C-alpha positions as semicolon CSV with decimal commas, in nm:
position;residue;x (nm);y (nm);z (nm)
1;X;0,000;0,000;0,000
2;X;0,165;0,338;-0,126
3;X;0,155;0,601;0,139
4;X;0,129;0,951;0,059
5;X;0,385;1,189;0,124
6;X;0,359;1,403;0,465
7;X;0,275;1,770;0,441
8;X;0,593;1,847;0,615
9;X;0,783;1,881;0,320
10;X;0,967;1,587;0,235
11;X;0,692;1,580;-0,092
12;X;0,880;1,579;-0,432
13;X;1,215;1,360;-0,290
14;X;1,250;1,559;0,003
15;X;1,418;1,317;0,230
16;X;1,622;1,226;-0,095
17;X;1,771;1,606;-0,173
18;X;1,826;1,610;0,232
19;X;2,073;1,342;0,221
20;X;2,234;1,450;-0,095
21;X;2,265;1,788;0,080
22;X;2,423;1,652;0,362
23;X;2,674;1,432;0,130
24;X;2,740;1,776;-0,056
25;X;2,795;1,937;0,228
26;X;3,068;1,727;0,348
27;X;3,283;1,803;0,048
28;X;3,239;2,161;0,046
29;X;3,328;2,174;0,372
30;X;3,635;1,923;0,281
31;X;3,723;2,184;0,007
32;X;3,648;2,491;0,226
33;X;3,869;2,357;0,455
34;X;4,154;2,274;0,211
35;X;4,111;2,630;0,066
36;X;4,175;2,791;0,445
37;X;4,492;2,580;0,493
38;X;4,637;2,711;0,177
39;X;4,596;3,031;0,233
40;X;4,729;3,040;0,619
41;X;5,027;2,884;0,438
42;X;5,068;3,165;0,175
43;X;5,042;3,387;0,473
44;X;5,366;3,217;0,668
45;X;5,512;3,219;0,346
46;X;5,463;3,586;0,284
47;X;5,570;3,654;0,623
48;X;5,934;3,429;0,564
49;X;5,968;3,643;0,244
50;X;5,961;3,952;0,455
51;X;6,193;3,840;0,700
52;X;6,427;3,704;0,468
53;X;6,450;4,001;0,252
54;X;6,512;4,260;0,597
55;X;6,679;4,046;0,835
56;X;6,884;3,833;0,572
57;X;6,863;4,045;0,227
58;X;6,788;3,733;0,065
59;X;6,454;3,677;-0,109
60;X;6,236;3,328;-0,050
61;X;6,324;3,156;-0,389
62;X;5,971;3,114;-0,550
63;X;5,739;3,260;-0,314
64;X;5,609;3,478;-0,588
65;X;5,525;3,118;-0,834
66;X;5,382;2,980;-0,495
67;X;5,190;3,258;-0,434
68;X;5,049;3,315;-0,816
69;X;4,973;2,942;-0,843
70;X;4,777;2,890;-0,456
71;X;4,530;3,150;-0,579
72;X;4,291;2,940;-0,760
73;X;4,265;2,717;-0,472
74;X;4,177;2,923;-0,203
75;X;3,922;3,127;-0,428
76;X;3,760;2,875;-0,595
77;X;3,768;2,568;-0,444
78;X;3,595;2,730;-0,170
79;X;3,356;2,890;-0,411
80;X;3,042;2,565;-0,344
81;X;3,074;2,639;0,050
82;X;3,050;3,007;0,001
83;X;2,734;2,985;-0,238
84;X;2,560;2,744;-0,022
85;X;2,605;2,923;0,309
86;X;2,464;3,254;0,154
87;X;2,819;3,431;0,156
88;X;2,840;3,544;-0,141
89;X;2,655;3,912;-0,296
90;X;2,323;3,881;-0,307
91;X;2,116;4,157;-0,445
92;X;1,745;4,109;-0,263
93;X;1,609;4,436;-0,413
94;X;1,374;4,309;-0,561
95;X;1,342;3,920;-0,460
96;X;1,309;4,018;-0,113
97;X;1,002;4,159;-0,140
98;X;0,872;3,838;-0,318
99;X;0,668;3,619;-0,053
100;X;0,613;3,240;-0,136
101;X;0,558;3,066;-0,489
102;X;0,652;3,435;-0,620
103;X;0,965;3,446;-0,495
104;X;1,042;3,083;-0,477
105;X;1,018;3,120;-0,884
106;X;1,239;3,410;-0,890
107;X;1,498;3,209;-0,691
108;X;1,459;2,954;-0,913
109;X;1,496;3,164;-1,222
110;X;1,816;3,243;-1,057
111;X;1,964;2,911;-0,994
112;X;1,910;2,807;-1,384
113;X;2,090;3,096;-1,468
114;X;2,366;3,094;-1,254
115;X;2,398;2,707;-1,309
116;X;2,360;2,803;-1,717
117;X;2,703;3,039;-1,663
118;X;2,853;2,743;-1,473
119;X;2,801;2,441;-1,728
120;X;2,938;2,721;-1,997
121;X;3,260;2,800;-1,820
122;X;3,346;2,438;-1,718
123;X;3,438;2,341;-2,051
124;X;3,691;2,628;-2,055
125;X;3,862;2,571;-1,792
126;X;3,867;2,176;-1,870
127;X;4,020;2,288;-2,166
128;X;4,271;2,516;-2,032
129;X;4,412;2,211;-1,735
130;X;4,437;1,967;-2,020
131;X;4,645;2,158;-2,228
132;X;4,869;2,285;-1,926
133;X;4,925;1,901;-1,845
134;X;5,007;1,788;-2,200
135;X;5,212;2,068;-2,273
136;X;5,423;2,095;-1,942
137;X;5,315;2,442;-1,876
138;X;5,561;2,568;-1,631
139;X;5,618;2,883;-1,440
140;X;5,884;3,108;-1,585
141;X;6,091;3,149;-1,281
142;X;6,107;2,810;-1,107
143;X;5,959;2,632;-1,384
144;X;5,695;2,407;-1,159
145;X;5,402;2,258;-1,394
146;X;5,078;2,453;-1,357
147;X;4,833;2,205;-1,438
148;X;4,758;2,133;-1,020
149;X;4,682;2,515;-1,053
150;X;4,461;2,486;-1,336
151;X;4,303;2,177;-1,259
152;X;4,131;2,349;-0,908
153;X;3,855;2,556;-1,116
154;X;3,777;2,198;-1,258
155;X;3,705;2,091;-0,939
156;X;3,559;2,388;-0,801
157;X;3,311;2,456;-1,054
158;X;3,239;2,127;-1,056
159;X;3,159;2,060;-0,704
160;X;2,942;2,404;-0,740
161;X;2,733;2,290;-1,028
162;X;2,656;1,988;-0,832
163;X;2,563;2,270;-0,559
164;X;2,355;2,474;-0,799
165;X;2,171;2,112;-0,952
166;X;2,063;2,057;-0,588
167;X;1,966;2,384;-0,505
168;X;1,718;2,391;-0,848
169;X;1,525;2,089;-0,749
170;X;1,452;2,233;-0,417
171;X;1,321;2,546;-0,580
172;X;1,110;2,338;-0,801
173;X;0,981;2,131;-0,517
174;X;0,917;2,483;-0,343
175;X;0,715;2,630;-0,637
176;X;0,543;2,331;-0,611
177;X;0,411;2,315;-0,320
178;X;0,550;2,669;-0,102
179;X;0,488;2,574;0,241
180;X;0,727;2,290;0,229
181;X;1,013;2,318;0,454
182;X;1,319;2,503;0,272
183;X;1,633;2,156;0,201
184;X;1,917;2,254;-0,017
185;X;1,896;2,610;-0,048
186;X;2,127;2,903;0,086
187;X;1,963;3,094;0,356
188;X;2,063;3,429;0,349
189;X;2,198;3,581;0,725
190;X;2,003;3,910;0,794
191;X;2,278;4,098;0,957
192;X;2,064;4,377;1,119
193;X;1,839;4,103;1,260
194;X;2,122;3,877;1,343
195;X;2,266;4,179;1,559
Protein backbone atom coordinates (compact mmCIF):
# COMPACT_ATOMS: atom_id res chain seq x y z
CA UNK A 1 0.00 0.00 0.00
CA UNK A 2 1.65 3.38 -1.26
CA UNK A 3 1.55 6.01 1.39
CA UNK A 4 1.29 9.51 0.59
CA UNK A 5 3.85 11.89 1.24
CA UNK A 6 3.59 14.03 4.65
CA UNK A 7 2.75 17.70 4.41
CA UNK A 8 5.93 18.47 6.15
CA UNK A 9 7.83 18.81 3.20
CA UNK A 10 9.67 15.87 2.35
CA UNK A 11 6.92 15.80 -0.92
CA UNK A 12 8.80 15.79 -4.32
CA UNK A 13 12.15 13.60 -2.90
CA UNK A 14 12.50 15.59 0.03
CA UNK A 15 14.18 13.17 2.30
CA UNK A 16 16.22 12.26 -0.95
CA UNK A 17 17.71 16.06 -1.73
CA UNK A 18 18.26 16.10 2.32
CA UNK A 19 20.73 13.42 2.21
CA UNK A 20 22.34 14.50 -0.95
CA UNK A 21 22.65 17.88 0.80
CA UNK A 22 24.23 16.52 3.62
CA UNK A 23 26.74 14.32 1.30
CA UNK A 24 27.40 17.76 -0.56
CA UNK A 25 27.95 19.37 2.28
CA UNK A 26 30.68 17.27 3.48
CA UNK A 27 32.83 18.03 0.48
CA UNK A 28 32.39 21.61 0.46
CA UNK A 29 33.28 21.74 3.72
CA UNK A 30 36.35 19.23 2.81
CA UNK A 31 37.23 21.84 0.07
CA UNK A 32 36.48 24.91 2.26
CA UNK A 33 38.69 23.57 4.55
CA UNK A 34 41.54 22.74 2.11
CA UNK A 35 41.11 26.30 0.66
CA UNK A 36 41.75 27.91 4.45
CA UNK A 37 44.92 25.80 4.93
CA UNK A 38 46.37 27.11 1.77
CA UNK A 39 45.96 30.31 2.33
CA UNK A 40 47.29 30.40 6.19
CA UNK A 41 50.27 28.84 4.38
CA UNK A 42 50.68 31.65 1.75
CA UNK A 43 50.42 33.87 4.73
CA UNK A 44 53.66 32.17 6.68
CA UNK A 45 55.12 32.19 3.46
CA UNK A 46 54.63 35.86 2.84
CA UNK A 47 55.70 36.54 6.23
CA UNK A 48 59.34 34.29 5.64
CA UNK A 49 59.68 36.43 2.44
CA UNK A 50 59.61 39.52 4.55
CA UNK A 51 61.93 38.40 7.00
CA UNK A 52 64.27 37.04 4.68
CA UNK A 53 64.50 40.01 2.52
CA UNK A 54 65.12 42.60 5.97
CA UNK A 55 66.79 40.46 8.35
CA UNK A 56 68.84 38.33 5.72
CA UNK A 57 68.63 40.45 2.27
CA UNK A 58 67.88 37.33 0.65
CA UNK A 59 64.54 36.77 -1.09
CA UNK A 60 62.36 33.28 -0.50
CA UNK A 61 63.24 31.56 -3.89
CA UNK A 62 59.71 31.14 -5.50
CA UNK A 63 57.39 32.60 -3.14
CA UNK A 64 56.09 34.78 -5.88
CA UNK A 65 55.25 31.18 -8.34
CA UNK A 66 53.82 29.80 -4.95
CA UNK A 67 51.90 32.58 -4.34
CA UNK A 68 50.49 33.15 -8.16
CA UNK A 69 49.73 29.42 -8.43
CA UNK A 70 47.77 28.90 -4.56
CA UNK A 71 45.30 31.50 -5.79
CA UNK A 72 42.91 29.40 -7.60
CA UNK A 73 42.65 27.17 -4.72
CA UNK A 74 41.77 29.23 -2.03
CA UNK A 75 39.22 31.27 -4.28
CA UNK A 76 37.60 28.75 -5.95
CA UNK A 77 37.68 25.68 -4.44
CA UNK A 78 35.95 27.30 -1.70
CA UNK A 79 33.56 28.90 -4.11
CA UNK A 80 30.42 25.65 -3.44
CA UNK A 81 30.74 26.39 0.50
CA UNK A 82 30.50 30.07 0.01
CA UNK A 83 27.34 29.85 -2.38
CA UNK A 84 25.60 27.44 -0.22
CA UNK A 85 26.05 29.23 3.09
CA UNK A 86 24.64 32.54 1.54
CA UNK A 87 28.19 34.31 1.56
CA UNK A 88 28.40 35.44 -1.41
CA UNK A 89 26.55 39.12 -2.96
CA UNK A 90 23.23 38.81 -3.07
CA UNK A 91 21.16 41.57 -4.45
CA UNK A 92 17.45 41.09 -2.63
CA UNK A 93 16.09 44.36 -4.13
CA UNK A 94 13.74 43.09 -5.61
CA UNK A 95 13.42 39.20 -4.60
CA UNK A 96 13.09 40.18 -1.13
CA UNK A 97 10.02 41.59 -1.40
CA UNK A 98 8.72 38.38 -3.18
CA UNK A 99 6.68 36.19 -0.53
CA UNK A 100 6.13 32.40 -1.36
CA UNK A 101 5.58 30.66 -4.89
CA UNK A 102 6.52 34.35 -6.20
CA UNK A 103 9.65 34.46 -4.95
CA UNK A 104 10.42 30.83 -4.77
CA UNK A 105 10.18 31.20 -8.84
CA UNK A 106 12.39 34.10 -8.90
CA UNK A 107 14.98 32.09 -6.91
CA UNK A 108 14.59 29.54 -9.13
CA UNK A 109 14.96 31.64 -12.22
CA UNK A 110 18.16 32.43 -10.57
CA UNK A 111 19.64 29.11 -9.94
CA UNK A 112 19.10 28.07 -13.84
CA UNK A 113 20.90 30.96 -14.68
CA UNK A 114 23.66 30.94 -12.54
CA UNK A 115 23.98 27.07 -13.09
CA UNK A 116 23.60 28.03 -17.17
CA UNK A 117 27.03 30.39 -16.63
CA UNK A 118 28.53 27.43 -14.73
CA UNK A 119 28.01 24.41 -17.28
CA UNK A 120 29.38 27.21 -19.97
CA UNK A 121 32.60 28.00 -18.20
CA UNK A 122 33.46 24.38 -17.18
CA UNK A 123 34.38 23.41 -20.51
CA UNK A 124 36.91 26.28 -20.55
CA UNK A 125 38.62 25.71 -17.92
CA UNK A 126 38.67 21.76 -18.70
CA UNK A 127 40.20 22.88 -21.66
CA UNK A 128 42.71 25.16 -20.32
CA UNK A 129 44.12 22.11 -17.35
CA UNK A 130 44.37 19.67 -20.20
CA UNK A 131 46.45 21.58 -22.28
CA UNK A 132 48.69 22.85 -19.26
CA UNK A 133 49.25 19.01 -18.45
CA UNK A 134 50.07 17.88 -22.00
CA UNK A 135 52.12 20.68 -22.73
CA UNK A 136 54.23 20.95 -19.42
CA UNK A 137 53.15 24.42 -18.76
CA UNK A 138 55.61 25.68 -16.31
CA UNK A 139 56.18 28.83 -14.40
CA UNK A 140 58.84 31.08 -15.85
CA UNK A 141 60.91 31.49 -12.81
CA UNK A 142 61.07 28.10 -11.07
CA UNK A 143 59.59 26.32 -13.84
CA UNK A 144 56.95 24.07 -11.59
CA UNK A 145 54.02 22.58 -13.94
CA UNK A 146 50.78 24.53 -13.57
CA UNK A 147 48.33 22.05 -14.38
CA UNK A 148 47.58 21.33 -10.20
CA UNK A 149 46.82 25.15 -10.53
CA UNK A 150 44.61 24.86 -13.36
CA UNK A 151 43.03 21.77 -12.59
CA UNK A 152 41.31 23.49 -9.08
CA UNK A 153 38.55 25.56 -11.16
CA UNK A 154 37.77 21.98 -12.58
CA UNK A 155 37.05 20.91 -9.39
CA UNK A 156 35.59 23.88 -8.01
CA UNK A 157 33.11 24.56 -10.54
CA UNK A 158 32.39 21.27 -10.56
CA UNK A 159 31.59 20.60 -7.04
CA UNK A 160 29.42 24.04 -7.40
CA UNK A 161 27.33 22.90 -10.28
CA UNK A 162 26.56 19.88 -8.32
CA UNK A 163 25.63 22.70 -5.59
CA UNK A 164 23.55 24.74 -7.99
CA UNK A 165 21.71 21.12 -9.52
CA UNK A 166 20.63 20.57 -5.88
CA UNK A 167 19.66 23.84 -5.05
CA UNK A 168 17.18 23.91 -8.48
CA UNK A 169 15.25 20.89 -7.49
CA UNK A 170 14.52 22.33 -4.17
CA UNK A 171 13.21 25.46 -5.80
CA UNK A 172 11.10 23.38 -8.01
CA UNK A 173 9.81 21.31 -5.17
CA UNK A 174 9.17 24.83 -3.43
CA UNK A 175 7.15 26.30 -6.37
CA UNK A 176 5.43 23.31 -6.11
CA UNK A 177 4.11 23.15 -3.20
CA UNK A 178 5.50 26.69 -1.02
CA UNK A 179 4.88 25.74 2.41
CA UNK A 180 7.27 22.90 2.29
CA UNK A 181 10.13 23.18 4.54
CA UNK A 182 13.19 25.03 2.72
CA UNK A 183 16.33 21.56 2.01
CA UNK A 184 19.17 22.54 -0.17
CA UNK A 185 18.96 26.10 -0.48
CA UNK A 186 21.27 29.03 0.86
CA UNK A 187 19.63 30.94 3.56
CA UNK A 188 20.63 34.29 3.49
CA UNK A 189 21.98 35.81 7.25
CA UNK A 190 20.03 39.10 7.94
CA UNK A 191 22.78 40.98 9.57
CA UNK A 192 20.64 43.77 11.19
CA UNK A 193 18.39 41.03 12.60
CA UNK A 194 21.22 38.77 13.43
CA UNK A 195 22.66 41.79 15.59
Amino acid sequence: MATMASPSGRAMGGALLDRLDRALQVVEFATAVVGGAVIFCVMWVGVAEMVMRKAFNAPLYGQLDLIEQSMATYTLLTISYCYRKAGHIRVDILVGHFKGRRKWIAELMASIAAFALVVLLLPGVLHFFENAYYIGDSTINTQWPTWPSKLVPVIGFSVLACRIALEIWAYVRLVADPLAEPIAVPVASHLPEDA
